[in-house]
Amino acid sequence: MGTVYYAARDGAAPVAVKAIRSEYVLAPGFRGRFLREIENARQVQPFCTAAVLDFDTGDTPYLVTEYVNGPDLRQQITSGVPLSEHDTKRFAIGVASALRAIHNAGVVHRDLKPANVLLAVLGPRVIDFGVAAALVGPARTGADRGDDPDVPQWLTPAYMAPEQAQRARHQGSFDISRPADVFAWAGVVLYAATGRAPFGEGSFAELFDRVVYEEPDLSGLAPDLEVIVRRALHKNPYRRPDAGQLIASLLGDAEAEPADQVWETTIIAPPRQTVPEPTGRPPDIRSLNGDAGGANGAGAGIAPGTRAPEPGRPRRRRRAVAGLIVAIAAVLALVAVLVPTSPISPWHPYARLGACSTVNIYTGQHGTPYNAYGKKLAARITERYPGTAVDVLATNGTGDNLLRLQDPAGATCAMAVVQLNTTVDARFGVNQFSNMPLTDLRTVGPLWFDLLHLIVRADSPITTAAQLCDRTISTGLKSSGTEQLGQVLFQNLLKCTPSKVASDLPRGLADLAAGRIDGLLWAGGAPTPQIVRALGDGLRIRLLPLADELPAMMANWDAAYRFRLGSRFIAGRVYESVPVTSGDYGDVPAVNTIGAPNGLVVDKGADPDLVAFAARTLDIHRADFEWALWGADDGRQFRSVHDAISTSSLYCLVPLASAAEKYYEGLGIRASCASR
């Protein structure tokens, strides 16, 4: 981005002065971004970088940093002096430590590469962090950019992460955050050891497919280091370790586990049970559940204020204890018949669901049917397993939920309420998940449908979806199922691109009422409480019929997935015609619209006890979720679990989790996965 000068004056310590090139200075908004990034850089611990000493954003912006006496890594390797195996590991630890300090300061480097790592005498220093994010270089020529006009000039293709490549090419909503730095760290470490980048050198166009789709060449790395580097090069950013985990693995504090490891369930045993002494009254059953008093369980079963028996009368105590044991054994035998088997009995106050001390349920916006479904499931878990806490988390919607399931630290005890068609997109890396497949997703079971609401004001002249093509509409939040279905409806079917406003449902309804938008798209159960409240506040609406678009929507689905999957394509129901009834929204006329099935999804490493319990709840407590949507006295019912699973291709395209599949097979329920 500029030229670096060595500067010294009056015997003071030398400094490095970087003057910014004029083409960057003229870029719109550069000065503000440059200033913000420098402020971020000053928050970083100076031990790991060249400390910022001064800067100016005037006519010729410049940056003054500590002078680091040493070559950068690229100069070192190209001079023919590679790092030894032990030096490479020291280097890897040093750069990972620098990354951790940078990330702890809230900064993301975004352009870590050999030229940005200086080999100082006392350890590597990472430079130019965060500054790259401030730059919006001028447009490149076609030869430079490989026919990709929006590729940032600062992006170094040989060390870019897949999400950086995708964002540069497709301008999608790919988060460029700390995992991108970890990916680049792995490439830099490989270069230090071998003189090669993991996917070779070349232009953006030449390297795009290799970075996004192909496996890296890690030959030449020491075996223990190769395992760690391979984890850091995972295509899915949510499967990469963070900088702290890199350091722990490099130091031997944590085993470098494969990113796709399935964690085993660990059962936490209840406290040791101690038989209470006789007190002249029936034993306190709570003491049998482990409520022992005193340190280390001493005095368990002795009522407060009761003196412990003296050691001089063993025979009577033994006879009393023996009689009590017989009585307790009879009670426990009866309990064993009446209570389902469990490592810890469900009525025990510390009973946990599998290995989960806390379960996260990712739902949707506050007050939506998804959120209500999550609360019903949470109530069933805490009722049966009081030792497991449950957090029902409001989110942007399906896409957001599926990405949250990629967190390896929390995926074992997490579930998500999602649109199943969008889950298929995620598993195969299409639409909003373009070329970033989430292959570890698994289904647990069905709920109901997200009904596609295309809403206009009652006084609007618009009567068809096509009339909204040149208008302004709300299409839900980023990474939501509504956004994905809107893309299918307007771009794929109607071949148009309305002006879109991303907003949550309450904001979208307010904008519609105020006339700031012409229409609103919402995918959710009917009735949706936020819409009901808006009607109560005076909004008058009409729903546009969409059932006529169903054949084209199914044809679009079949064409898209048959082309991508070939022999793996599975035919079957995906979208369906579902009515919004006249009773759902008061005076709003009934219409037939398109329904997209929804359900529960987990990561394939989810705790099997959690999965089995959730599948059973979806089956035998189906009324809970019907009431969450329609109320206790509505009379409508969800489609049965058997019908939903056995007739839809969705449970083949995103297979059932093993524990759920085992539960359903016990009921004779199987997904029908014959291809055509």
Short mmCIF file of C-alpha atoms in Angstrom, two decimals, residues 36-45 48 98-110 129-131 133 175-178 181:
data_model
loop_
_atom_site.label_atom_id
_atom_site.label_comp_id
_atom_site.label_asym_id
_atom_site.label_seq_id
_atom_site.Cartn_x
_atom_site.Cartn_y
_atom_site.Cartn_z
CA ARG A 36 -10.08 3.55 12.56
CA GLU A 37 -7.73 0.69 11.72
CA ILE A 38 -4.71 2.52 13.16
CA GLU A 39 -6.65 3.07 16.37
CA ASN A 40 -7.37 -0.65 16.48
CA ALA A 41 -3.73 -1.45 15.84
CA ARG A 42 -2.66 0.65 18.81
CA GLN A 43 -4.69 -1.63 21.07
CA VAL A 44 -2.53 -4.64 20.21
CA GLN A 45 0.18 -5.75 22.64
CA CYS A 48 4.12 -9.28 18.85
CA ALA A 98 0.85 -12.78 17.89
CA LEU A 99 -2.49 -13.71 16.33
CA ARG A 100 -3.99 -14.34 19.75
CA ALA A 101 -2.86 -10.91 20.94
CA ILE A 102 -4.20 -9.27 17.77
CA HIS A 103 -7.55 -11.06 18.06
CA ASN A 104 -7.81 -10.24 21.76
CA ALA A 105 -7.53 -6.58 20.77
CA GLY A 106 -10.55 -6.97 18.48
CA VAL A 107 -8.52 -6.75 15.27
CA VAL A 108 -8.53 -9.15 12.32
CA HIS A 109 -5.42 -9.12 10.11
CA ARG A 110 -7.02 -10.34 6.86
CA PHE A 129 -2.39 -6.15 10.70
CA GLY A 130 -5.78 -4.59 10.22
CA VAL A 131 -4.46 -1.96 7.81
CA ALA A 133 -9.05 -3.92 5.95
CA ASP A 175 -17.91 -13.32 7.39
CA ILE A 176 -14.19 -12.54 7.21
CA SER A 177 -13.11 -12.89 10.78
CA ARG A 178 -10.53 -14.60 13.00
CA ASP A 181 -6.30 -15.42 9.96
#
